[in-house]
mmCIF file of C-alpha atoms and ligand atoms in Angstrom:
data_model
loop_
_atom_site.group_PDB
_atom_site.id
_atom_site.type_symbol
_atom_site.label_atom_id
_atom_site.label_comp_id
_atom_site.label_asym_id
_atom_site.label_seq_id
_atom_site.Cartn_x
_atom_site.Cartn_y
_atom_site.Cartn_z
ATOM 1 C CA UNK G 1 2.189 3.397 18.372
ATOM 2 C CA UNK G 2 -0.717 3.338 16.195
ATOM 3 C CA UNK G 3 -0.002 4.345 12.396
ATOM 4 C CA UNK G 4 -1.703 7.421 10.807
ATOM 5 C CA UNK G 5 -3.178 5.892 7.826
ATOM 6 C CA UNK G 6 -6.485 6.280 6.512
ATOM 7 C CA UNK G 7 -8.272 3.871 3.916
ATOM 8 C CA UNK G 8 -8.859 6.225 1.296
ATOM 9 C CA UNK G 9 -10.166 4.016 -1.670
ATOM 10 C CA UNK G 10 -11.775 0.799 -0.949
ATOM 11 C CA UNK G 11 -11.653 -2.673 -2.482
ATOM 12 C CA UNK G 12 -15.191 -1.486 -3.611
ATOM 13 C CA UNK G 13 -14.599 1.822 -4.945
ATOM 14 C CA UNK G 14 -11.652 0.436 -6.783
ATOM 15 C CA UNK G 15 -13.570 -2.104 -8.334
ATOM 16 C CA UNK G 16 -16.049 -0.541 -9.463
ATOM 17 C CA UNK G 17 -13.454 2.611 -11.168
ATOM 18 C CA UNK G 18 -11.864 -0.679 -12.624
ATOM 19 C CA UNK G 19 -14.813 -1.327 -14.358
ATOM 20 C CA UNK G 20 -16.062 1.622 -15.876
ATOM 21 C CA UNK G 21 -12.415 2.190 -17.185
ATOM 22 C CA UNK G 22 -12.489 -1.210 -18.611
ATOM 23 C CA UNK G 23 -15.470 -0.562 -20.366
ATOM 24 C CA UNK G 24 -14.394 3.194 -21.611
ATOM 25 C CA UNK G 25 -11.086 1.354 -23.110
ATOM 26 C CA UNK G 26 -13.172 -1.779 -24.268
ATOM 27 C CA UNK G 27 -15.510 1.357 -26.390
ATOM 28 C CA UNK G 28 -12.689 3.184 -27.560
ATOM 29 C CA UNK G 29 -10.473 0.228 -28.688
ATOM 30 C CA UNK G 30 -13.320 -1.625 -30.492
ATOM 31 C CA UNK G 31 -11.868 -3.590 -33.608
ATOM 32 C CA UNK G 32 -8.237 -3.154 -32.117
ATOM 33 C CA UNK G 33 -6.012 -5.875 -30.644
ATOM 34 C CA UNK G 34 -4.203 -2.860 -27.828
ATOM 35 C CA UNK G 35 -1.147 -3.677 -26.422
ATOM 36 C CA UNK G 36 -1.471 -2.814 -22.282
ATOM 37 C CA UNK G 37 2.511 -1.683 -21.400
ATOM 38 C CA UNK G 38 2.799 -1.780 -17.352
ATOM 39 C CA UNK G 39 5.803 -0.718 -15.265
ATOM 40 C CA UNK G 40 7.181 -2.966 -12.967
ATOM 41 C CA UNK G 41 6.244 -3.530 -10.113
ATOM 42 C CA UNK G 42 3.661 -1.184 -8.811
ATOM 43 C CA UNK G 43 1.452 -1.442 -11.784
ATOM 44 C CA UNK G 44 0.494 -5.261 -11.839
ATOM 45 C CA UNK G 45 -2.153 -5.035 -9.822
ATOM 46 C CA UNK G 46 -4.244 -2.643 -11.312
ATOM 47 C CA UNK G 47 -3.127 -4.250 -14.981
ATOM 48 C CA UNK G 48 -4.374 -7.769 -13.703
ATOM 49 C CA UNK G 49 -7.801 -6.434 -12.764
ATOM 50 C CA UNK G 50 -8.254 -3.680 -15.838
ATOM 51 C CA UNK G 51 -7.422 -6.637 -18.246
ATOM 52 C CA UNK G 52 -10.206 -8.804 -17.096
ATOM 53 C CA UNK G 53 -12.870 -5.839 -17.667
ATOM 54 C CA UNK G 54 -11.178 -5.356 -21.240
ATOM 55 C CA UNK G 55 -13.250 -7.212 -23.688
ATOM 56 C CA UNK G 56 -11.037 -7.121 -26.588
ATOM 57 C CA UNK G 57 -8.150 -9.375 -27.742
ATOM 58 C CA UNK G 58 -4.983 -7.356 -26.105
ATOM 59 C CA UNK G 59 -1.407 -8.239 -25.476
ATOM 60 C CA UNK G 60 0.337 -7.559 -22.150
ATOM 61 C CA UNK G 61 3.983 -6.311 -21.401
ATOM 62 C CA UNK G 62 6.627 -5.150 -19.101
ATOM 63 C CA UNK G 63 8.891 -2.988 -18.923
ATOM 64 C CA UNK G 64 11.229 -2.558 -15.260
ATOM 65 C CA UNK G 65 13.046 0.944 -15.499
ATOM 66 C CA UNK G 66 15.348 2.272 -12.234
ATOM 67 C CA UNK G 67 15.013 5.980 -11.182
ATOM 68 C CA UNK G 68 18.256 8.150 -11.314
ATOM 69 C CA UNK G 69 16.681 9.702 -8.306
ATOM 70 C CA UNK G 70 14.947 12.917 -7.922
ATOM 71 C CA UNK G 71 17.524 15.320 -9.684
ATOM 72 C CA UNK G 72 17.415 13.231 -12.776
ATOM 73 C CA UNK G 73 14.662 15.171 -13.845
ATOM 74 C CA UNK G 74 12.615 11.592 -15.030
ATOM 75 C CA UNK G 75 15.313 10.078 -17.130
ATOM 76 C CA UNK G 76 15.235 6.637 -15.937
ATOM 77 C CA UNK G 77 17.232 3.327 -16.743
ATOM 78 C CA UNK G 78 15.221 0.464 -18.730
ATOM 79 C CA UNK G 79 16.111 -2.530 -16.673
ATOM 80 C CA UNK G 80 14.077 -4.470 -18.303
ATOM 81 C CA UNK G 81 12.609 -3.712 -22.221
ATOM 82 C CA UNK G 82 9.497 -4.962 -23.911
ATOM 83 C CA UNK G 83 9.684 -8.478 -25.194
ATOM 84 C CA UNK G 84 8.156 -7.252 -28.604
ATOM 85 C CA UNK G 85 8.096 -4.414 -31.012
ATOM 86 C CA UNK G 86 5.187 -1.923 -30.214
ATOM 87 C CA UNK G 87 5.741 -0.337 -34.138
ATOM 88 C CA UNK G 88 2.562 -0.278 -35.523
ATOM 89 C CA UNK G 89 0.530 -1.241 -32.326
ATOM 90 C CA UNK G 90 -2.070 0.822 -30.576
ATOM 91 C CA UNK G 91 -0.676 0.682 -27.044
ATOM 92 C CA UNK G 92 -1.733 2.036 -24.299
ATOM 93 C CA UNK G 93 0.928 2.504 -20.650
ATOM 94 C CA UNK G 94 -1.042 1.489 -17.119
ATOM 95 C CA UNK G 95 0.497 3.005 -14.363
ATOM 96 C CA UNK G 96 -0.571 2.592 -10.903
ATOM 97 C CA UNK G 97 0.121 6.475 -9.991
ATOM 98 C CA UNK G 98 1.184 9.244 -11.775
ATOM 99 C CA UNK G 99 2.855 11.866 -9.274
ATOM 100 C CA UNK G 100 4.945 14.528 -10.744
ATOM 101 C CA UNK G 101 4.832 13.079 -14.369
ATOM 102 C CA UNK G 102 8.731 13.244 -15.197
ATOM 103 C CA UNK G 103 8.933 9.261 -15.104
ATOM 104 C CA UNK G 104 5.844 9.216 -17.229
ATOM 105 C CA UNK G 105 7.228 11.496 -19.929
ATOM 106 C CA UNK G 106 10.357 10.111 -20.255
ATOM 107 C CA UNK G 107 8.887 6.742 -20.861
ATOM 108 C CA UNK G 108 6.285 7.997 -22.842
ATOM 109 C CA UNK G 109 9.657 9.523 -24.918
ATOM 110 C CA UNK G 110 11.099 6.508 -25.350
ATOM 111 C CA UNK G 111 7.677 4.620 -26.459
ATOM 112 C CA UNK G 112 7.008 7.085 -29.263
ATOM 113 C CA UNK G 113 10.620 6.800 -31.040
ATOM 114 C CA UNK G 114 9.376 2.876 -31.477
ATOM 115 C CA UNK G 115 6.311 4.476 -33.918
ATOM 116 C CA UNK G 116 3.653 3.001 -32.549
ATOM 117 C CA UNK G 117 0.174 3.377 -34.226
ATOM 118 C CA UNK G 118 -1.411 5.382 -31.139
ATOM 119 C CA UNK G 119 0.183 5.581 -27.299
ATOM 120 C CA UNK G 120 -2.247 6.298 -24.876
ATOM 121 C CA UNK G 121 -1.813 6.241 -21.021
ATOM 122 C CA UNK G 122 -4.263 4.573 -18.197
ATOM 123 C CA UNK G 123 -3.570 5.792 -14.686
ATOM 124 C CA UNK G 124 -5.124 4.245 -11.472
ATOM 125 C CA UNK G 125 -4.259 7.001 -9.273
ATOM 126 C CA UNK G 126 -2.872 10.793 -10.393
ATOM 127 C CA UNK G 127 -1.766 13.402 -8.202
ATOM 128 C CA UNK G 128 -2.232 15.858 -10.664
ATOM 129 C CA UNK G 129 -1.609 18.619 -8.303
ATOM 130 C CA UNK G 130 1.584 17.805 -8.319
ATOM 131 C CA UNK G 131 2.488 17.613 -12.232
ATOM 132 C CA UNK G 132 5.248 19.139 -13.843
ATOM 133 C CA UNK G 133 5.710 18.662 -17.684
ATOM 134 C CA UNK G 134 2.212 18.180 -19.493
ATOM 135 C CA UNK G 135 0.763 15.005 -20.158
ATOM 136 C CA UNK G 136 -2.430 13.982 -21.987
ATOM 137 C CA UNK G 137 -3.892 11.348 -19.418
ATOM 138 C CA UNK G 138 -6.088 9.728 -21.549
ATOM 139 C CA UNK G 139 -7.612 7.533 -18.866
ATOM 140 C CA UNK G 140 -7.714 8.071 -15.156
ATOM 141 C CA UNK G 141 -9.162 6.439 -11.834
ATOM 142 C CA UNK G 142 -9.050 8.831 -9.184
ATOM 143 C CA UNK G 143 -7.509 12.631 -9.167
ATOM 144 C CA UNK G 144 -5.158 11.760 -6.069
ATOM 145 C CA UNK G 145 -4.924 14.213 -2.849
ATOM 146 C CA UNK G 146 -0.885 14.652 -2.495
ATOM 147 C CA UNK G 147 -0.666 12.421 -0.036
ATOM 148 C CA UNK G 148 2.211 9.396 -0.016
ATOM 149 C CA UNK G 149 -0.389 5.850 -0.515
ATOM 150 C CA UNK G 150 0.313 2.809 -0.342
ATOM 151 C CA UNK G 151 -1.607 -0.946 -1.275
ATOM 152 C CA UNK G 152 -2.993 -2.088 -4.256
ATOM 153 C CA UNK G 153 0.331 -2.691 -6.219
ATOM 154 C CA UNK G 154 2.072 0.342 -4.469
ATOM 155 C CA UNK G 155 4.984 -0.089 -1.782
ATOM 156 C CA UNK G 156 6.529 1.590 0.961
ATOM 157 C CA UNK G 157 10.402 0.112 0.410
ATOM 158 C CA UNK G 158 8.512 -3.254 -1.460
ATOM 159 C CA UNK G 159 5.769 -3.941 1.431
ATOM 160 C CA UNK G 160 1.710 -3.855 1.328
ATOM 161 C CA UNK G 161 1.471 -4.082 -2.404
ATOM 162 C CA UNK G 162 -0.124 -6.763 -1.576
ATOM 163 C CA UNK G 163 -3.388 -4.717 0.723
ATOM 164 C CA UNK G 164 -6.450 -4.958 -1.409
ATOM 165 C CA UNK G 165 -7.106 -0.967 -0.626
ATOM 166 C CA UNK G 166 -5.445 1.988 -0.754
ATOM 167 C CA UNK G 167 -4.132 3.524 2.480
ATOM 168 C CA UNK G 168 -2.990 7.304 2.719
ATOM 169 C CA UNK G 169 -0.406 7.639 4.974
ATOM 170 C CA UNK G 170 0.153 10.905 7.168
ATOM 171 C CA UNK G 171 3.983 10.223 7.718
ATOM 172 C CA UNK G 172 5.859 7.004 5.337
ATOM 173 C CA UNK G 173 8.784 7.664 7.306
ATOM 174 C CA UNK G 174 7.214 6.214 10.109
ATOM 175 C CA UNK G 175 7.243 3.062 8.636
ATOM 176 C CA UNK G 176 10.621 3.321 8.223
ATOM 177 C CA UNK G 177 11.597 3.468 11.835
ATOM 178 C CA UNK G 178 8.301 0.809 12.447
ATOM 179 C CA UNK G 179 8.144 -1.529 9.686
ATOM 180 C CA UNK G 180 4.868 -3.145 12.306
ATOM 181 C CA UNK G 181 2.924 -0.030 12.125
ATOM 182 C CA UNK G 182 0.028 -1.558 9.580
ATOM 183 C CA UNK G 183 0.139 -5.088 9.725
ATOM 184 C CA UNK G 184 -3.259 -4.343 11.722
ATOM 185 C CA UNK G 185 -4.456 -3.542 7.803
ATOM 186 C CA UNK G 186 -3.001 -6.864 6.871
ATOM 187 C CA UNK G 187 -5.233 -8.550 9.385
ATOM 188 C CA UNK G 188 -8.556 -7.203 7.715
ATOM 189 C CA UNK G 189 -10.409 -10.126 6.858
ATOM 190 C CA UNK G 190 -11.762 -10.872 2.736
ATOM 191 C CA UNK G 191 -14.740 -9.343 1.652
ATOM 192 C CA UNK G 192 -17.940 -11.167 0.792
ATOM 193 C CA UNK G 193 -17.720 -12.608 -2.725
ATOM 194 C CA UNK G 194 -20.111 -10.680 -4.863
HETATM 195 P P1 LIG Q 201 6.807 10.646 -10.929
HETATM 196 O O1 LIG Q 201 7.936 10.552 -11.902
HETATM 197 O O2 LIG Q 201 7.021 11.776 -9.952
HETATM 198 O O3 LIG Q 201 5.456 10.751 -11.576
HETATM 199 O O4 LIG Q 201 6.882 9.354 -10.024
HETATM 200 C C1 LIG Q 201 6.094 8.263 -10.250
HETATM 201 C C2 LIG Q 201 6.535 7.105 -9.390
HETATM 202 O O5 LIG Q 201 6.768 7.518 -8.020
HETATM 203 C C3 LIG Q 201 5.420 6.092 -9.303
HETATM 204 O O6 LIG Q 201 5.491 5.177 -10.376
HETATM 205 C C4 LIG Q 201 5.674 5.462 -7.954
HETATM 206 O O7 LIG Q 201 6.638 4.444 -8.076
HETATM 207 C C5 LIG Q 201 6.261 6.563 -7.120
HETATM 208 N N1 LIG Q 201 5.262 7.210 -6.258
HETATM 209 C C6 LIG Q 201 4.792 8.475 -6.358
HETATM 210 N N2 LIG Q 201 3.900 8.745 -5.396
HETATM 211 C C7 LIG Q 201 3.782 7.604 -4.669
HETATM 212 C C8 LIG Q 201 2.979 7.255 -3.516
HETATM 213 O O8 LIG Q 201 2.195 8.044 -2.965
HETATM 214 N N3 LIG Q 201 3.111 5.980 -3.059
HETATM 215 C C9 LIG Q 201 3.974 5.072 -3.624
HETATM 216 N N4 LIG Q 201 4.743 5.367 -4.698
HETATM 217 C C10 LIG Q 201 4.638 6.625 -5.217
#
């Protein structure tokens, strides 16, 4: 059965978004030393490429948090903190996608009791048709169609993070009952080095 996913931002398009927010961040932060705050584990991907189109000394962290599910209205566990103290730091949270906002908020919550000097956030991907409380989104790469995607740091039950695109899928649970349904998009071969 052949799976009903779409590519719906390429390795290209996603590079170059990558680079113009680089650049926008790099112009905004000049003189600053910003701390970039990613949550584990869909965001590494997007953090490892912004940081290289970030010319400014910055710091990286991580923080691992654990969903109380969907009735838990974004209050999350932290199952893993920060290694250092963001008081007094400009920091700025990358996300990979930002779909109704609650886990967003509640982080963004916990980030601002810590006093830091400014707390921005950096979104690949936002579904903002789909938000609930109000959030500034201070930088964005694509206003997401509300559609489940997957690749590029984001998982269906921990698989193709690892696809270098972004693939909209029609119906995840699919993949559920198939877990072979788009290894075909594993197969793709490497693009031409620029
Ligand atoms: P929110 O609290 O509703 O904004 O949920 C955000 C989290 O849901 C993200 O950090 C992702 O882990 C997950 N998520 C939301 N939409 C998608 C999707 O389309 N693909 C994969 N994960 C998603």
């Amino acid at each position: 059965m052949a799976a009903d996913a779409t590519i719906l931002y390429s390795e290209d398009e996603i590079r170059r978004r990558v680079r113009d927010l680089g650049a926008a961040i790099t112009d905004a932060y000049a003189g600053r030393s910003p701390v970039l705050v990613s949550v584990l584990k869909g965001g590494i991907v997007f953090l490892a490429d912004l940081i290289r189109e970030i010319r400014l000394p910055l710091r990286v962290d991580f923080m691992s948090i654990s969903s109380y599910g969907e009735d838990a209205g974004g209050v999350v566990r932290i199952l893993k903190d920060l290694d250092a103290d963001v008081g007094g730091e400009d920091v700025l949270v990358v996300e990979d996608i930002i779909d109704t906002g609650l886990t967003l908020s509640y982080l963004l919550g916990t980030l601002r009791a810590r006093r830091p000097a400014s707390l921005e956030v950096c979104t690949l991907l936002d579904k903002s048709a789909r938000r609930i409380p109000p959030l500034d989104v201070r930088y964005r790469g694509f206003d997401c169609p509300d559609v489940f995607v997957v690749g590029y740091g984001l998982d269906v039950d921990e698989r193709f993070r690892n696809l270098p695109f972004i693939l909209a899928l029609d119906r995840p649970a699919q993949l559920l009952e198939d877990p072979g349904l788009l290894d075909g998009f594993l197969q793709v071969p490497p693009g031409p080095v620029a």
